[in-house]
Tab-separated table of C-alpha atoms in Angstrom:
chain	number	residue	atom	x	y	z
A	8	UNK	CA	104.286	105.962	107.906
A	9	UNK	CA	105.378	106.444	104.256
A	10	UNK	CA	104.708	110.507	104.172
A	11	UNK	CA	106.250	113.129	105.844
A	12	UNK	CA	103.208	114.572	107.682
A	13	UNK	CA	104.187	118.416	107.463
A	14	UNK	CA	102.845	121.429	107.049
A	15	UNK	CA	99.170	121.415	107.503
A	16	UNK	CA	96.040	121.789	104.730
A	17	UNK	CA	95.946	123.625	102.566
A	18	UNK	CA	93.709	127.370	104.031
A	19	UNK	CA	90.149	127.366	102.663
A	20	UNK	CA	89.754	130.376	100.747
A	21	UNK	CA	87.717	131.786	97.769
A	22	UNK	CA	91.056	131.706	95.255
A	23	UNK	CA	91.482	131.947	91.957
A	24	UNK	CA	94.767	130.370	90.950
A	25	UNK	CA	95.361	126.787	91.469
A	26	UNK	CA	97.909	123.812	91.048
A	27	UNK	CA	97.484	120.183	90.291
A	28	UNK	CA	100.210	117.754	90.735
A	29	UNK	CA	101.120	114.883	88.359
A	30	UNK	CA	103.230	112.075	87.667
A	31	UNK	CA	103.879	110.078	85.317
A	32	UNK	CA	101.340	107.104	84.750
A	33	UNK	CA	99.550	105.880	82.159
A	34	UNK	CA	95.998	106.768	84.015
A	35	UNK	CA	97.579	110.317	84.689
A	36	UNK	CA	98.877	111.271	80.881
A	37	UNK	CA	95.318	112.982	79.692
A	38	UNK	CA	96.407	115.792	82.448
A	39	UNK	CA	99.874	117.277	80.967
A	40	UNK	CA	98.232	116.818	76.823
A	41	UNK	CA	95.543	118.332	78.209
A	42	UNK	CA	97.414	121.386	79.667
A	43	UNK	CA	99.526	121.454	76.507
A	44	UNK	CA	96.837	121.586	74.345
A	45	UNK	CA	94.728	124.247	76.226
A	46	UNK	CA	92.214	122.598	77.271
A	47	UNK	CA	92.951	122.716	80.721
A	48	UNK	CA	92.915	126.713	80.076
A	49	UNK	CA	89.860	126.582	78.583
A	50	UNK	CA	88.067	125.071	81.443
A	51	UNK	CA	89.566	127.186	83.683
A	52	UNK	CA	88.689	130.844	81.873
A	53	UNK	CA	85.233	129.062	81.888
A	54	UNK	CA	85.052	129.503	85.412
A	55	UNK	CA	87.172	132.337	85.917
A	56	UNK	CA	90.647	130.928	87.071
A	57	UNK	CA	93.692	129.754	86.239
A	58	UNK	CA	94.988	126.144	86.713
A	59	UNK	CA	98.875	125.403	86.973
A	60	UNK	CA	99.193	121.302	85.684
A	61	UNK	CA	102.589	120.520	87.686
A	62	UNK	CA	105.153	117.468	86.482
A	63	UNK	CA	106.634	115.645	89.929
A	64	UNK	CA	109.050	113.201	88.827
A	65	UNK	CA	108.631	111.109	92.137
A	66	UNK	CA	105.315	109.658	93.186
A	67	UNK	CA	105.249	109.826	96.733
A	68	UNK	CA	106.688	113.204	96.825
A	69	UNK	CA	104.372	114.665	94.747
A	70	UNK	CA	101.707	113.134	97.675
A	71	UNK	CA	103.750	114.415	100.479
A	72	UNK	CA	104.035	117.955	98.838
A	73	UNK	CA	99.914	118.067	98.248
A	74	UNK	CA	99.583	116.329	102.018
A	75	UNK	CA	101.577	119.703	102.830
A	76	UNK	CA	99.669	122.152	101.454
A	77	UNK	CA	101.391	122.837	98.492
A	78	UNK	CA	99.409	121.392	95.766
A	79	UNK	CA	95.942	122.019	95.430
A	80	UNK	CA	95.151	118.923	93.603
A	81	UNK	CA	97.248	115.864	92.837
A	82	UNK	CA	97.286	112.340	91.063
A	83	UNK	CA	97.292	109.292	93.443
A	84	UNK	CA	95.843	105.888	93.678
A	85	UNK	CA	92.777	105.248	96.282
A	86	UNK	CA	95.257	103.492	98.991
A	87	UNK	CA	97.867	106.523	98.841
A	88	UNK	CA	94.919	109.148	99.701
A	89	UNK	CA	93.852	107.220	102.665
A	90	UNK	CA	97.419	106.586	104.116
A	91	UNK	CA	98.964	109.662	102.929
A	92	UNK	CA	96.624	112.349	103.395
A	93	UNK	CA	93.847	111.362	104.869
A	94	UNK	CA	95.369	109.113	107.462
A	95	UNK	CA	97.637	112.255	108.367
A	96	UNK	CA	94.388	114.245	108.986
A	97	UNK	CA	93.874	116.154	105.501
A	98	UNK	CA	90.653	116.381	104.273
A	99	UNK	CA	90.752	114.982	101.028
A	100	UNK	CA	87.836	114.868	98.659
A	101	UNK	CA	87.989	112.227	95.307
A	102	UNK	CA	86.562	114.494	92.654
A	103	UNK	CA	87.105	112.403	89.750
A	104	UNK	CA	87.798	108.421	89.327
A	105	UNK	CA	89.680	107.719	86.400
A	106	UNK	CA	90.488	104.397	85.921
A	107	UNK	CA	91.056	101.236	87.882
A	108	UNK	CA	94.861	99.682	87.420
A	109	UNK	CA	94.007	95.584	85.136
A	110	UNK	CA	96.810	94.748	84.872
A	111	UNK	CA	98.682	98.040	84.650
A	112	UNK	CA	100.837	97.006	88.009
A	113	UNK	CA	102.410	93.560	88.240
A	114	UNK	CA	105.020	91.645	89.834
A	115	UNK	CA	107.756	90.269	88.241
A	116	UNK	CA	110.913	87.647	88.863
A	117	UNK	CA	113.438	87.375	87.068
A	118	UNK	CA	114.686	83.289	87.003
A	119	UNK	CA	110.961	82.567	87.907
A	120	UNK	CA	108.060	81.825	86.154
A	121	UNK	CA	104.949	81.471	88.695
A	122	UNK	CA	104.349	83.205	91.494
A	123	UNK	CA	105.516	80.382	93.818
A	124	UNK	CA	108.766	80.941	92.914
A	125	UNK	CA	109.073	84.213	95.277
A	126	UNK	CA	109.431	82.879	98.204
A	127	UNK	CA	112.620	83.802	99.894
A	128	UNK	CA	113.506	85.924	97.373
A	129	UNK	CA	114.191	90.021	98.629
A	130	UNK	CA	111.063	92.256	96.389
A	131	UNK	CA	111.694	95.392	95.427
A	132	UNK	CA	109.151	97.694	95.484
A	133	UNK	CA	107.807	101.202	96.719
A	134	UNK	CA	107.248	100.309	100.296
A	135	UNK	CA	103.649	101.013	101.678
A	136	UNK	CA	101.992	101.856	98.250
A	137	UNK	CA	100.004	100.308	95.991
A	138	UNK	CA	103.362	97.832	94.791
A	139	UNK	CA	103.073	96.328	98.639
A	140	UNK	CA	99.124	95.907	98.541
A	141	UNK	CA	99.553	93.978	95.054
A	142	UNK	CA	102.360	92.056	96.361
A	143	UNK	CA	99.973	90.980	99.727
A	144	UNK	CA	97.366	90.343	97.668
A	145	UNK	CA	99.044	88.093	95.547
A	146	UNK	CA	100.978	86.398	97.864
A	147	UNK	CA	97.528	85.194	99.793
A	148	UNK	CA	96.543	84.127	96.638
A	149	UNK	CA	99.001	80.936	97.061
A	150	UNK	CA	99.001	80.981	100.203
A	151	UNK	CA	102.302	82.893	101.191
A	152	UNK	CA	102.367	86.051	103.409
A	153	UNK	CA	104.654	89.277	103.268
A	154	UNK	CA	106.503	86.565	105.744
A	155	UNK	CA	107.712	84.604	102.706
A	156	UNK	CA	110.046	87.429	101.467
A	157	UNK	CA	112.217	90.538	102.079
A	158	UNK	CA	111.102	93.772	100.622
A	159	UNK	CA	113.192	96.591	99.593
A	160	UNK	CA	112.324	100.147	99.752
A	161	UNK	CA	112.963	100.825	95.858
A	162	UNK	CA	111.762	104.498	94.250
A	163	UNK	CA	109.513	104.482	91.322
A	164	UNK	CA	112.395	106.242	89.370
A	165	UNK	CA	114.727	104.050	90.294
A	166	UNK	CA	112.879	100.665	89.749
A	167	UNK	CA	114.188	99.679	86.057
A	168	UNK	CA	117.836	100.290	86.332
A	169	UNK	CA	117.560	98.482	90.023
A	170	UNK	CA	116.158	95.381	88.012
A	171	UNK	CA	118.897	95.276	85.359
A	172	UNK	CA	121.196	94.892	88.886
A	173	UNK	CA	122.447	91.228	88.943
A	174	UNK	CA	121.352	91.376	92.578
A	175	UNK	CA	117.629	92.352	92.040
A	176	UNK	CA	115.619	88.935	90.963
A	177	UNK	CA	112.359	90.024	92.447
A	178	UNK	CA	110.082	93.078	92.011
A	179	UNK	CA	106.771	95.225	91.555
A	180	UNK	CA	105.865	98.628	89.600
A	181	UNK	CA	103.779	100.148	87.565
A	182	UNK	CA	103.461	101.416	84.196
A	183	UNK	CA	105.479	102.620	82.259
A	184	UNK	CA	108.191	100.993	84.339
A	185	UNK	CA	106.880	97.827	84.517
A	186	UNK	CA	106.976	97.309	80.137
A	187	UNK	CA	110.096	98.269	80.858
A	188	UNK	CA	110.814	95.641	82.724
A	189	UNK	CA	109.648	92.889	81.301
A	190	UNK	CA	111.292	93.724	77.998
A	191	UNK	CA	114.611	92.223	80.281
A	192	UNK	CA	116.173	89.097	79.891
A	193	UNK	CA	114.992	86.567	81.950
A	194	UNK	CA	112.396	88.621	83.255
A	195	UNK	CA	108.652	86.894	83.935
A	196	UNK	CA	105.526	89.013	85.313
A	197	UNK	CA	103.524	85.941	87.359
A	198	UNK	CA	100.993	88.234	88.795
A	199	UNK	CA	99.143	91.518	88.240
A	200	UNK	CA	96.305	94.031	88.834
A	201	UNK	CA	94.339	91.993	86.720
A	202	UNK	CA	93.407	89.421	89.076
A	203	UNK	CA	91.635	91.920	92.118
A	204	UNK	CA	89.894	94.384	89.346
A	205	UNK	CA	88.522	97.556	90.558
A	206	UNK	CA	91.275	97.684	93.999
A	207	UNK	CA	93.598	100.000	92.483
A	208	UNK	CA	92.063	103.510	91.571
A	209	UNK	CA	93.702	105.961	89.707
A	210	UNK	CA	92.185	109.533	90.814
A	211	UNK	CA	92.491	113.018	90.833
A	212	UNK	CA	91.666	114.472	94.870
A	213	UNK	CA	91.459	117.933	96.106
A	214	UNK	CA	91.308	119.402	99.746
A	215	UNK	CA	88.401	119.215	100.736
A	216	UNK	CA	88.326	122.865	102.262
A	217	UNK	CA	89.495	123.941	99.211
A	218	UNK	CA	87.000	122.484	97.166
A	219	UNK	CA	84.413	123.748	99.539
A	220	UNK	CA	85.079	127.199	98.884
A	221	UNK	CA	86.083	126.573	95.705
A	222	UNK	CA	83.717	124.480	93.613
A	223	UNK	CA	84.753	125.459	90.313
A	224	UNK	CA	87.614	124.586	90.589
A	225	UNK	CA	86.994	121.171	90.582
A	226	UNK	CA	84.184	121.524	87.552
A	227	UNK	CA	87.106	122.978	85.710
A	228	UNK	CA	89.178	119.838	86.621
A	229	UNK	CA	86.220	117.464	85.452
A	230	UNK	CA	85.404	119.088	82.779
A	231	UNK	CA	89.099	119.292	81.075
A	232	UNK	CA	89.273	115.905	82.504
A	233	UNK	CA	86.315	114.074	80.317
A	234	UNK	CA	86.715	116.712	77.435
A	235	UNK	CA	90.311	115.182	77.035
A	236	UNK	CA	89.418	111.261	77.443
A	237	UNK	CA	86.574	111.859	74.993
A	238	UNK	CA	89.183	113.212	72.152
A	239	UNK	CA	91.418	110.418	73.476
A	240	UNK	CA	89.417	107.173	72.765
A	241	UNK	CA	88.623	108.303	68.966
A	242	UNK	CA	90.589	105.755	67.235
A	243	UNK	CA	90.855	108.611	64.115
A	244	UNK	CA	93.183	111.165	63.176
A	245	UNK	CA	92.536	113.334	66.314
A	246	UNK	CA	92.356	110.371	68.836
A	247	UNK	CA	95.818	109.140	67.397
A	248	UNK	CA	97.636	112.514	68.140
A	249	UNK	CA	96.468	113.081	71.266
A	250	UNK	CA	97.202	109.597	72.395
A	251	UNK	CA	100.999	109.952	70.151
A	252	UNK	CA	101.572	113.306	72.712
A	253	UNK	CA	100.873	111.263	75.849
A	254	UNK	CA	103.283	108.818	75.034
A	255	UNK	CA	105.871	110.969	74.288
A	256	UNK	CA	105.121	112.730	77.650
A	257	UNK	CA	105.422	109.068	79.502
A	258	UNK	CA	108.600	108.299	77.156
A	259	UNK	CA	107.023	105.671	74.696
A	260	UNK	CA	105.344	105.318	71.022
A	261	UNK	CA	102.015	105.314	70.525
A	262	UNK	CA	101.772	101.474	70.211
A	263	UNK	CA	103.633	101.483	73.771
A	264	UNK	CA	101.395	103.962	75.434
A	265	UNK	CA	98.240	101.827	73.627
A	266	UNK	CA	99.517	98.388	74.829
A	267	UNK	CA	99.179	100.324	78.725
A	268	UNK	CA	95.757	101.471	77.810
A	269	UNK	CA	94.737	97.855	77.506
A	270	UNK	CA	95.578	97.122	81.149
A	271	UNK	CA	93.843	100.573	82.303
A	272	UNK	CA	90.530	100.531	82.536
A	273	UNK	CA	89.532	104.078	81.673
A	274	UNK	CA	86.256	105.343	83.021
A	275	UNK	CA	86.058	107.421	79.039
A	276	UNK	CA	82.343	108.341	79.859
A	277	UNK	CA	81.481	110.123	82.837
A	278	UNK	CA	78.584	108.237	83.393
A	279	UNK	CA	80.655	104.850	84.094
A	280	UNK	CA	82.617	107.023	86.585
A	281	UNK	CA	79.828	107.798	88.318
A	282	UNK	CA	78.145	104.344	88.491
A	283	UNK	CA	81.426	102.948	89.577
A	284	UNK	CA	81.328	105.450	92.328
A	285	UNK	CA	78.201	104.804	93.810
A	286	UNK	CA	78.708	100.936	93.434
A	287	UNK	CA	78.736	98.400	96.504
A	288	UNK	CA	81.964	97.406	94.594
A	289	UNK	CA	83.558	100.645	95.646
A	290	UNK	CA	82.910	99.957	99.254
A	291	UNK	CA	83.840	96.479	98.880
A	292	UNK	CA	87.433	97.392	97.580
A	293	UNK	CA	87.572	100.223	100.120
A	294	UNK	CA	87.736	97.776	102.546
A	295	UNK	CA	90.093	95.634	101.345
A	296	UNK	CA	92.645	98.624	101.165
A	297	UNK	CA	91.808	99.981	104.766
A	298	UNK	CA	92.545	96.439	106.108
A	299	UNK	CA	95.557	96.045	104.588
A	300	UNK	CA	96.469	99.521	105.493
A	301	UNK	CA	95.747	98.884	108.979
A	302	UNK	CA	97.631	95.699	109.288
A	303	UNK	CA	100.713	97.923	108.186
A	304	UNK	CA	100.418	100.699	110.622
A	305	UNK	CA	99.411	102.843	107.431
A	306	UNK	CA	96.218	104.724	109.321
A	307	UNK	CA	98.902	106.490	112.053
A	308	UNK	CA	100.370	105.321	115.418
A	309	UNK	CA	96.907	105.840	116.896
A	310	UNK	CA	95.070	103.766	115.120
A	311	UNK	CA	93.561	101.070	116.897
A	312	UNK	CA	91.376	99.215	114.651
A	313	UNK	CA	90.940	99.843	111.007
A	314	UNK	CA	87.793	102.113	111.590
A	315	UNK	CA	90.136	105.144	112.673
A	316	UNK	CA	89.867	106.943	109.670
A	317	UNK	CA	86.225	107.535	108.084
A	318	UNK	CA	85.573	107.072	104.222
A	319	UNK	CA	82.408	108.770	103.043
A	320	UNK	CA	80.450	107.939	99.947
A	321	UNK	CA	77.667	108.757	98.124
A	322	UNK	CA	74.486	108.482	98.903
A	323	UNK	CA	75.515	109.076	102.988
A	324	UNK	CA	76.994	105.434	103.284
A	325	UNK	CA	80.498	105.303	105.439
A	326	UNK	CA	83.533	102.885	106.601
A	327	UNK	CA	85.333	103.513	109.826
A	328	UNK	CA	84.883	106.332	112.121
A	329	UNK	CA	81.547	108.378	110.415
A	330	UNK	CA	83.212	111.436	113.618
A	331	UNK	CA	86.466	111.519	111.682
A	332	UNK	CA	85.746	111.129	108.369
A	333	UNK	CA	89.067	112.452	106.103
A	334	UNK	CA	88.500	110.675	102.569
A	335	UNK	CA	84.928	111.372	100.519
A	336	UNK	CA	84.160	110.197	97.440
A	337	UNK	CA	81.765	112.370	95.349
A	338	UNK	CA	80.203	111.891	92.318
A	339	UNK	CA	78.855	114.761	92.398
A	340	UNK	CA	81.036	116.841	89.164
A	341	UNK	CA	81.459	113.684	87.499
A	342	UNK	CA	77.359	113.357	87.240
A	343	UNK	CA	77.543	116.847	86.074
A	344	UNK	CA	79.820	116.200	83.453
A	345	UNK	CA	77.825	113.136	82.420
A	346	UNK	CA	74.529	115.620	82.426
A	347	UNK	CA	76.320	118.091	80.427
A	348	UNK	CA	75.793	120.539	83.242
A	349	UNK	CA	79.236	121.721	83.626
């Protein structure tokens, strides 16, 4: 398993100070502008508490620290909760879907220029995350399997200075990384996110014991959350700025951080979050990830079949064990936020 299990849940508890974890992603900016610019704060005072917006500069720490207990709240894609968390027996509630990844991860060879031309070659990657699932599901896609090549454990901070390496010829990552990378020499993406739409989802998760005790806090997240994306997709004065501070947050312009917007599909209104939530299409990609998680030992040395872990959804439907269910999707705060009931 990719996570250090440690540590426990976080202790349900009427609280009023909490934390949310973030990294850097193009999905994920909104969250530090919107801390910067108070308006994190001023969902928070709505309801009473106070709301610490924390920078992790690596990914999969920033998972393993909330999987401990030390985060309240973090920033992860729909495959990391189940594996990470959930998998490790954390509760972990989806209280807001963001955006799905179209073309926001890819893969890319360098000396290649169709996806064909990986085989054999050594990928580097973040092992076990969303990098791996793209590279699986792109490999069935012409008929290879993770047989066909050699991954390498690579760190999301380290993944642009290991592809200038003479060595490194093959490779996956996200944004901002991956414009990065294909600004190289030689350097061709043959296959991204936006060929399995709607399998890679960007979201922001809280404990779920946390939350139950605790339901403001996760109005205060949705309602920051959809107050900043709103300002955000003006395309005037206001819209510009806000989107000119996330960029310089994720270490681009404003025409970089706009060129990743076009291959993140932003849930801007809450009521598209919601519908996407209680979609069939939801379930379907669900699926997808748990089997591919399974098939990698991602749902814990006991799992014997890929219904080990439960996923709930809305409107009472489930996947996998309904007895041990550890990931739920609500769109419950999201439908408040589109009722203007928050």
């Amino acid at each position: 398993m990719l996570a250090l299990l440690g540590g426990g849940t976080a202790r349900a508890e009427e609280k009023k100070q909490f934390t949310l974890a973030w990294t850097i992603y193009a999905g994920w900016m909104p969250w530090p502008y919107a801390a910067d610019a108070g308006i994190v704060k001023k969902w928070a005072d709505k309801y009473g508490i106070g709301i610490d917006v924390v920078q992790v500069n690596d990914y999969v720490e920033s998972i393993n620290q909330y999987t401990a207990g030390k985060f309240d709240a973090v920033t992860v894609t729909n495959m990391d909760t189940l594996t990470i968390p959930a998998a490790g027996g954390v509760d972990t509630t989806v209280v807001i879907v963001g955006d799905y990844s179209n073309g926001n991860d890819g893969i890319v060879l360098k000396d290649g220029k169709t996806l064909a031309d990986i085989k054999g070659r050594k990928v580097n990657l973040v092992e076990l995350s969303v990098s791996h699932y793209l590279l699986a599901r792109g490999l069935a896609s012409v008929k290879m399997s993770e047989r066909d090549v050699k991954t390498v454990n690579t760190s999301d901070a380290d993944i642009v200075s290991a592809a200038a390496s003479p060595d490194v010829n093959a490779l996956v990552t996200w944004n901002p990384q991956l414009s990065e990378v294909v600004k190289m020499p030689k350097m061709t993406e043959v296959f991204s996110s936006k060929q399995i739409p709607g399998e890679i989802l960007d979201l922001a998760v809280v404990h779920s014991e946390t939350l139950k005790d605790n339901p403001s806090f996760a109005k205060a997240l949705v309602g920051a959350w959809f107050e900043t994306l709103a300002l955000m997709a003006k395309n005037d004065d206001a819209g510009k700025a806000a989107r000119s501070a996330m960029a310089k947050l994720s270490g681009t312009d404003l025409a970089g951080y706009d060129a990743q917007l076009a291959t993140t599909a932003m849930y801007y209104e809450p009521k598209a979050a919601v519908a996407f939530t209680n979609s069939p299409e939801l379930i379907r990609s669900m699926d997808l990830v748990r089997t591919f998680s399974f098939e990698h030992g991602l749902l814990g040395e006991g799992a014997k079949t890929k219904d080990a872990v439960g996923i709930a959804f809305p409107g009472d439907k489930t996947l996998g064990d309904a007895k041990n269910i550890k990931m739920r999707f609500t769109s419950q705060y999201m439908q408040m936020a589109a009722d203007g009931k928050l």
